[in-house]
C-alpha cells in the first residue's frame, strides 16, 4: 500500500520557486511526523504530489490520522501501484483491488493520465468500465450519478489504483510563514484563532495571562498541548505564562470600571509585545470578533491597537460565536474550552462600548506600570511538548456542599457581582475577598480555621483554591451548595 499526498489548491497556483519551497517544507514536516509512527516510512516526490511508501497494514490508520491533521494537505489517497503493461492486465488489477466495491452498485470509471500513451483517457475508462461490469456483479454504469467511482491514474509508465480518498485539513505547510505570538486564554475564541493560524502555515507560540492561579494554567496548558500535538508536532512551539493577578488587582483599584476592559486588553498587548520583541516575532494574534463583547467594538479595538506598534492579527474578526464553537468541536477542544472561565469579562460590570484614546490615557495615568513590568519579568517559558507533564505539588482539591461549625466562607466574586446577588448563609461567617486580592490576603487569615471559597459557577473558586493549596495552605476548600 502506498499513500499519495495531494497539495492544498492554493499551493499549486504559487510561482515555481514558492511552490517548490512549500512542497519541500511539507516533505520535511511529514518525515518528522511519520518517523514517530514508523521510521521505515519513506516520503518522496516534488511537483505534483508526494508519495509515502512502506505503509504497513498495522500502521495505516495511524499514518492516515497524522496526515489528516497536517497543514498543507488537501487529500490523501490510498493507492496500489503497478507498472503499466497493457489494458487487459490493468483490467485484471482493477477487478482484484476494486471489484469488491462495485458488487450490486452503479459505478463509473474515472481515468487520469500523464505522459504519452497509445490510448486516451476516455478509451481506458470505457474499456475498464465494460470489464468491471461483466466481471464484478455491478448493478450498472452511470457517468453522471454513480454510487461508486473506480479511479485510475496513469503516470507515464506507472499505474495507480485508488482504493480510498481521505480529506486533509488544507492550508499551508507549517514553517512556510513566520512565527507569531498568540494570546491564549483557553476559551473558544483564542483557541480557534490559534488553530486557524496553524492552518495557514504560521507558527503560533502561546502567551497566557494567568488571572486564576495554577489551576487555571493547568487547563490552558492542556489546550495548548492539544493544539501543538494534533496539528503542529513537527515544530517546536513555546508556551509563555505571565502572572497577571497583580495587574488585575492594580486595574480594579485604580482604573474606572467603564475603562477596565479596554485597559486590560492594552496591558495584555503591551506584555505580549515585549515578549514578541524578545523572541523576534513580528505579529500578535487575538481571538477577538467584532462586537462580541464591549471591548470588541470598532472604536474600542482601535484604541486597544494603539497600545503597541506591532501588527495585531484577528482571524475571527467577523466570525459568529456559533461558528467558532462548531470549529472548536471539530478540532477536539470544545469540552476543554467550555471549562475555562472568562476572566476578562469578570472585572468590569459596566464597560464602555465607545471609548476614546484620551479617556483611556487618563485612566492609565493612575496605573502603576511597574506592576506590569514585574509580571513580564516573571514569565515562565515552556516547550509545548512538555505541557502534558503534571505540575509538581498539586494536592487533591476538596469540594463541600455546606459549611461546618467554625468554618469561614470567602466570597471571591467581584464587588459588583456580590451587590447584584448577595450570598446569604444563615449561621455561617462570610467574608468578602475578591479573587484578585485573595493571594495577598489569605496569608493574613487565621491558619487554625478552615476557609471555603465561593463563586457563582464554582470554576473560579476551584482554581483559586488549587492555587492556595499549591502555595502550601492546606486549610482551604471549595463551597458548592447543592441547591
mmCIF file of N, CA, C and O in Angstrom, residues 51 174 190 223 227 322 454:
data_model
loop_
_atom_site.group_PDB
_atom_site.id
_atom_site.type_symbol
_atom_site.label_atom_id
_atom_site.label_comp_id
_atom_site.label_asym_id
_atom_site.label_seq_id
_atom_site.Cartn_x
_atom_site.Cartn_y
_atom_site.Cartn_z
ATOM 1 N N UNK A 51 4.647 11.060 -2.293
ATOM 2 C CA UNK A 51 4.316 9.651 -2.131
ATOM 3 C C UNK A 51 4.926 9.143 -0.833
ATOM 4 O O UNK A 51 6.064 9.461 -0.503
ATOM 5 N N UNK A 174 3.342 24.058 7.764
ATOM 6 C CA UNK A 174 3.947 24.792 8.874
ATOM 7 C C UNK A 174 5.401 25.103 8.559
ATOM 8 O O UNK A 174 6.132 24.256 8.048
ATOM 9 N N UNK A 190 -9.770 32.316 21.430
ATOM 10 C CA UNK A 190 -8.315 32.323 21.270
ATOM 11 C C UNK A 190 -7.809 30.978 20.781
ATOM 12 O O UNK A 190 -6.827 30.909 20.025
ATOM 13 N N UNK A 223 -4.949 22.664 26.701
ATOM 14 C CA UNK A 223 -5.454 23.078 25.395
ATOM 15 C C UNK A 223 -4.299 23.387 24.447
ATOM 16 O O UNK A 223 -4.305 22.981 23.282
ATOM 17 N N UNK A 227 -3.370 21.467 20.822
ATOM 18 C CA UNK A 227 -3.160 22.118 19.526
ATOM 19 C C UNK A 227 -1.800 21.761 18.955
ATOM 20 O O UNK A 227 -1.671 21.459 17.761
ATOM 21 N N UNK A 322 -21.346 30.922 17.238
ATOM 22 C CA UNK A 322 -21.768 29.565 16.910
ATOM 23 C C UNK A 322 -20.775 28.883 15.989
ATOM 24 O O UNK A 322 -20.462 27.694 16.156
ATOM 25 N N UNK A 454 -16.034 30.616 47.563
ATOM 26 C CA UNK A 454 -17.305 30.564 46.851
ATOM 27 C C UNK A 454 -17.311 31.533 45.674
ATOM 28 O O UNK A 454 -16.826 32.666 45.765
#
